[in-house]
Tab-separated table of C-alpha atoms in Angstrom:
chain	number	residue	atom	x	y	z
A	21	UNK	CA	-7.234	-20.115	-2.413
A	22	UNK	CA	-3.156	-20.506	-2.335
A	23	UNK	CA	-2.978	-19.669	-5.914
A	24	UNK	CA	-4.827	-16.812	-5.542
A	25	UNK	CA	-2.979	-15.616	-2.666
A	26	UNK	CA	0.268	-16.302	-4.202
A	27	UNK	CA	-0.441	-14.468	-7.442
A	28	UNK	CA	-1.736	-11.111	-5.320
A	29	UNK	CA	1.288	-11.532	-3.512
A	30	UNK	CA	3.850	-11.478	-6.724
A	31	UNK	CA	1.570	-8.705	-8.110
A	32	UNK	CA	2.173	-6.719	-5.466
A	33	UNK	CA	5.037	-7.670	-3.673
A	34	UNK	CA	3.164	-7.959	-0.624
A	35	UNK	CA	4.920	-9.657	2.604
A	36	UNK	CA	1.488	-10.897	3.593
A	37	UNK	CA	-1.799	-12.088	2.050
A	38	UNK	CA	-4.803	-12.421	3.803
A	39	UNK	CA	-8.417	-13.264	2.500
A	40	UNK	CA	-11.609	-13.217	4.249
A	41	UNK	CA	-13.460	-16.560	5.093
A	42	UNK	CA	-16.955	-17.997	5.474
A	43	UNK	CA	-18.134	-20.045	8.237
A	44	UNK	CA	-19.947	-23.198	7.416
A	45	UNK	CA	-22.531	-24.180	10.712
A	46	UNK	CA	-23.634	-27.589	11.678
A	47	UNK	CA	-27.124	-26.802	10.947
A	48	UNK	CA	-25.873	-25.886	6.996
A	49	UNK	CA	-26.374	-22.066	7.755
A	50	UNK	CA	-23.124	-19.910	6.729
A	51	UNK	CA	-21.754	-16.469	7.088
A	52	UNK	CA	-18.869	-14.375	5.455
A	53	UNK	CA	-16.053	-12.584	6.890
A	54	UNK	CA	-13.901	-10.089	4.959
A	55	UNK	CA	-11.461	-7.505	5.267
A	56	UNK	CA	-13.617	-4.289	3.786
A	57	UNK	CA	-11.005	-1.658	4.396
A	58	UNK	CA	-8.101	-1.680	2.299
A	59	UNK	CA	-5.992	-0.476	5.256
A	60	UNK	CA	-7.072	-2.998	7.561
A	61	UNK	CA	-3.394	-3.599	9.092
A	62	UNK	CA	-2.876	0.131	9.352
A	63	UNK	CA	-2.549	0.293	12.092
A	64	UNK	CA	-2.570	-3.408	13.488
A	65	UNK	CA	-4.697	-4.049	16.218
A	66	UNK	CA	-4.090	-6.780	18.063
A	67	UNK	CA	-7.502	-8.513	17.800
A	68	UNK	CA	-7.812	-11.831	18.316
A	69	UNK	CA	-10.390	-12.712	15.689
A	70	UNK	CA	-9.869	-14.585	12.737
A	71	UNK	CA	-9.268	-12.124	10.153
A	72	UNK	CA	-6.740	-10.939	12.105
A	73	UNK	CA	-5.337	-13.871	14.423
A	74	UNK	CA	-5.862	-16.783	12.081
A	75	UNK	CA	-2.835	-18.085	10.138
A	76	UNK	CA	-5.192	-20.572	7.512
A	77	UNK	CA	-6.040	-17.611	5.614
A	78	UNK	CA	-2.762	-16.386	4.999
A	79	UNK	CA	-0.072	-16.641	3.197
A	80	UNK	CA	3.297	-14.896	4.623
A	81	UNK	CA	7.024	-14.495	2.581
A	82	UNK	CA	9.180	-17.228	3.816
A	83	UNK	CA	11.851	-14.833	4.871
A	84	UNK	CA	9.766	-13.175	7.494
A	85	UNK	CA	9.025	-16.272	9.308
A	86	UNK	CA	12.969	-17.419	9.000
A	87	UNK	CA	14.235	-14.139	10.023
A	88	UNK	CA	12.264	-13.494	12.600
A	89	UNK	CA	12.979	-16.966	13.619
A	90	UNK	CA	9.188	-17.670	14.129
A	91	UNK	CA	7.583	-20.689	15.151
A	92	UNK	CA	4.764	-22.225	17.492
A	93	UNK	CA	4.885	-21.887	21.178
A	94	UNK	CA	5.181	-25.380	22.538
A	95	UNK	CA	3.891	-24.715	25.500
A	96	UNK	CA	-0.246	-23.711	24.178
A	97	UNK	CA	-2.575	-25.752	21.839
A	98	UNK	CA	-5.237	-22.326	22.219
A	99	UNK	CA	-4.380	-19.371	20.936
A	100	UNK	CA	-1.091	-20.499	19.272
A	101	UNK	CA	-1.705	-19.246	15.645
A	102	UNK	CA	-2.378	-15.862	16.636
A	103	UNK	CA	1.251	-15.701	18.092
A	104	UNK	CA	2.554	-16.897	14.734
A	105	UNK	CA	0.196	-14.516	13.019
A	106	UNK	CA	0.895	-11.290	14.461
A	107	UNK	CA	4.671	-12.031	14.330
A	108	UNK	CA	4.682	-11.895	11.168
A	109	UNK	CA	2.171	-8.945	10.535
A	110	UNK	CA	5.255	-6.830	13.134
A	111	UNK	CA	7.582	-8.249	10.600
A	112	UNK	CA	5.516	-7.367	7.478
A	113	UNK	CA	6.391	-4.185	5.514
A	114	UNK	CA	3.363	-4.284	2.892
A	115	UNK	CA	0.398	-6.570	3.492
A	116	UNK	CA	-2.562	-6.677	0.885
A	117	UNK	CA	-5.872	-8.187	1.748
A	118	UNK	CA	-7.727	-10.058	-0.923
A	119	UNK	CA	-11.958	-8.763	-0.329
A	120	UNK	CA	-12.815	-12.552	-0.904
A	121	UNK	CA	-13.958	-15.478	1.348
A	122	UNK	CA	-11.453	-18.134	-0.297
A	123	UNK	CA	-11.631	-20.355	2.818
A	124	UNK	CA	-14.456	-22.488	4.497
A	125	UNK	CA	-14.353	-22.558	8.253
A	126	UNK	CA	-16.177	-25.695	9.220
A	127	UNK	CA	-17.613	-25.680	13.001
A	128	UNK	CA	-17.384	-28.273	14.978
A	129	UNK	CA	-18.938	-28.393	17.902
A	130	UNK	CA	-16.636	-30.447	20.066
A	131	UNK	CA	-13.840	-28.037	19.155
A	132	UNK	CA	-11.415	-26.777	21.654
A	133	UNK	CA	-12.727	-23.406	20.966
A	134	UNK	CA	-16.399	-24.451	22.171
A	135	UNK	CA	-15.121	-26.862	25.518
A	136	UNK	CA	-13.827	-24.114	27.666
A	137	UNK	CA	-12.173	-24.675	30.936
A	138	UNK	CA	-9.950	-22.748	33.312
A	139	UNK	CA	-6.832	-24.932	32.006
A	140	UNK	CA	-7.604	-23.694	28.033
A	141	UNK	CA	-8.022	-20.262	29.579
A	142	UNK	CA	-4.513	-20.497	30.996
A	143	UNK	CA	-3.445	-21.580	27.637
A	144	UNK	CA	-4.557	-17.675	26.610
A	145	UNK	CA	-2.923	-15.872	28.936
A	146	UNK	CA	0.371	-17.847	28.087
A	147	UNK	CA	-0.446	-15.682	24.529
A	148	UNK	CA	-0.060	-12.654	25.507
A	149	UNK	CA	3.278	-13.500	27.313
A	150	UNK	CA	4.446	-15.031	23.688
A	151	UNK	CA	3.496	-11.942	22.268
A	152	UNK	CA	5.085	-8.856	25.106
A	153	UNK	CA	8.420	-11.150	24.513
A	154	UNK	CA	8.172	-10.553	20.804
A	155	UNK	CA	7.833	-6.940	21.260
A	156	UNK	CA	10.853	-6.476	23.630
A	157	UNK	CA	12.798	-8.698	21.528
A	158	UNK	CA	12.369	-6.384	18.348
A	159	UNK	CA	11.926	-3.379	20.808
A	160	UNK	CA	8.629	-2.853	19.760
A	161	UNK	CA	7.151	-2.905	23.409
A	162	UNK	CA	6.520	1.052	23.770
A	163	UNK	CA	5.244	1.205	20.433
A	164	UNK	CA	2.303	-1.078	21.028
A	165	UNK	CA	1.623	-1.008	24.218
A	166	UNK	CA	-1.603	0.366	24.287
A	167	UNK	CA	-2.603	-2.617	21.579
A	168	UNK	CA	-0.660	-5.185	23.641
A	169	UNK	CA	-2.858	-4.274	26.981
A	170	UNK	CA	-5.762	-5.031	25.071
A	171	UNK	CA	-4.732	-8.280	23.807
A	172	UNK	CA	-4.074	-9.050	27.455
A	173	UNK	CA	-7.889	-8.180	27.937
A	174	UNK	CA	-9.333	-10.293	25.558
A	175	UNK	CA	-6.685	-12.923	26.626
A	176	UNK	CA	-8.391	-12.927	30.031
A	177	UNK	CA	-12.057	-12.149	29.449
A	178	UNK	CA	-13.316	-15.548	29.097
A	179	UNK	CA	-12.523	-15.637	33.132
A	180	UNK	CA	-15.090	-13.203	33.594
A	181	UNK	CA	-17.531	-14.380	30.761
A	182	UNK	CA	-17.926	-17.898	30.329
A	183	UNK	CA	-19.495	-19.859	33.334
A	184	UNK	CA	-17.496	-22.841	32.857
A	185	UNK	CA	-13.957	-21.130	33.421
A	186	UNK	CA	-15.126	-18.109	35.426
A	187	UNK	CA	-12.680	-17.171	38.107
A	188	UNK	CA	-12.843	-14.036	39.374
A	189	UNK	CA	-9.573	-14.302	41.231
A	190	UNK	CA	-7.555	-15.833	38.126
A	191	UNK	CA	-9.092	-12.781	36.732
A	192	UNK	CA	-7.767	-10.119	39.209
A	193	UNK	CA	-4.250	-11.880	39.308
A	194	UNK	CA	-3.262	-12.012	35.886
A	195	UNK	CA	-2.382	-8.773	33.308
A	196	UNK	CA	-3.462	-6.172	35.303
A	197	UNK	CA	-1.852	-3.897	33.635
A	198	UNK	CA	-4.912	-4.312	30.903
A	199	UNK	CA	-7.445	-2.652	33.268
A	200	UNK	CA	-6.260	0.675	33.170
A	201	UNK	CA	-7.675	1.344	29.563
A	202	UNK	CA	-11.035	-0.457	29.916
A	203	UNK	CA	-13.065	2.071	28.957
A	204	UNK	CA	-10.933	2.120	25.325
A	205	UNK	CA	-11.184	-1.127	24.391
A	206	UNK	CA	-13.409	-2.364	21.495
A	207	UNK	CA	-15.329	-4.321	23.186
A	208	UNK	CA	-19.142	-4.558	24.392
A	209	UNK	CA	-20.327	-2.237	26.658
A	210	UNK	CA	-21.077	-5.677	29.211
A	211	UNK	CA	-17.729	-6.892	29.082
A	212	UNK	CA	-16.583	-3.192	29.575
A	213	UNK	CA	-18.710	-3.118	32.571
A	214	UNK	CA	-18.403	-6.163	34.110
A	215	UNK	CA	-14.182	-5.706	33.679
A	216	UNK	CA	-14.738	-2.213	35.439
């Protein structure tokens, strides 16, 4: 998978390679993600799925991440790769995706990211903080705020969605500055709803 990153990535002196990925079930079933628009980063969204959040199926110009000065929040375990991930996209200048599933997602599970709770869910919303300092920090706040709100709301919607951490008041308290644009959001029409 690295090699074939690596040699897209001197081809065309791309900051950033990305390929898609297929997830491997417990039950032996499997399914592919990939990035089937050439222009996938233009513009970015900030989504937290995989293909776009994920940093294992990446591979990003050392210079970026030293530049940039980069790293891992210490203070998550959830989440934590998509602040790394998107720093760098913000840093990229030409990012090439690779329409491939080079990597094998194994589920597991007893994964964090099946054992919710309202302390993991905390762990979220310290993301989007991560990420709004980023932005001021390269001024880059006005630009994508719009994109920025909604990362807040996906942050968050697990309070509303999931039984095990629902709290409607950790809800109201935190981003609300996400609610204004519910209606734009790509998002299900439920969570949409149930947000409104």
């Amino acid at each position: 998978m690295y090699q074939t990153l690596y040699e897209a990535a001197i081809e065309k002196d791309a900051d950033i390679v990305c390929c898609g990925y297929v997830i491997n079930y417990p039950n032996g079933q499997t399914s592919c993600s990939i990035y089937d628009n050439p222009n996938f980063f233009n513009p970015i969204v900030f989504n937290i799925s995989p293909l776009t959040g994920g940093v294992w199926n990446k591979l990003v110009r050392r210079s970026i991440i030293v530049d940039q000065e980069i790293c891992f929040p210490s203070d998550t375990n959830w989440g934590e790769d998509f602040c790394v991930t998107i720093e760098c996209l913000l840093s990229a200048n030409h990012i090439e995706c690779i329409n491939d599933c080079l990597y094998h997602y194994r589920q597991n599970n007893l994964s964090t990211t099946h054992n919710l709770s309202v302390s993991k869910c905390m762990e979220l919303v310290n993301v989007g903080a991560h990420v709004e300092q980023f932005l001021e920090k390269t001024n880059k706040r006005l630009e994508y705020e719009f994109q920025l709100n909604y990362l807040k709301f996906q942050l968050k919607a697990p309070l509303l969605m999931f039984p095990e951490c629902r709290s409607i008041s950790l809800w109201n308290d935190f981003y609300k500055e996400a609610h204004k644009d519910v209606f734009r959001y790509e998002c299900s029409l439920y969570l949409r709803i149930t947000a409104w």
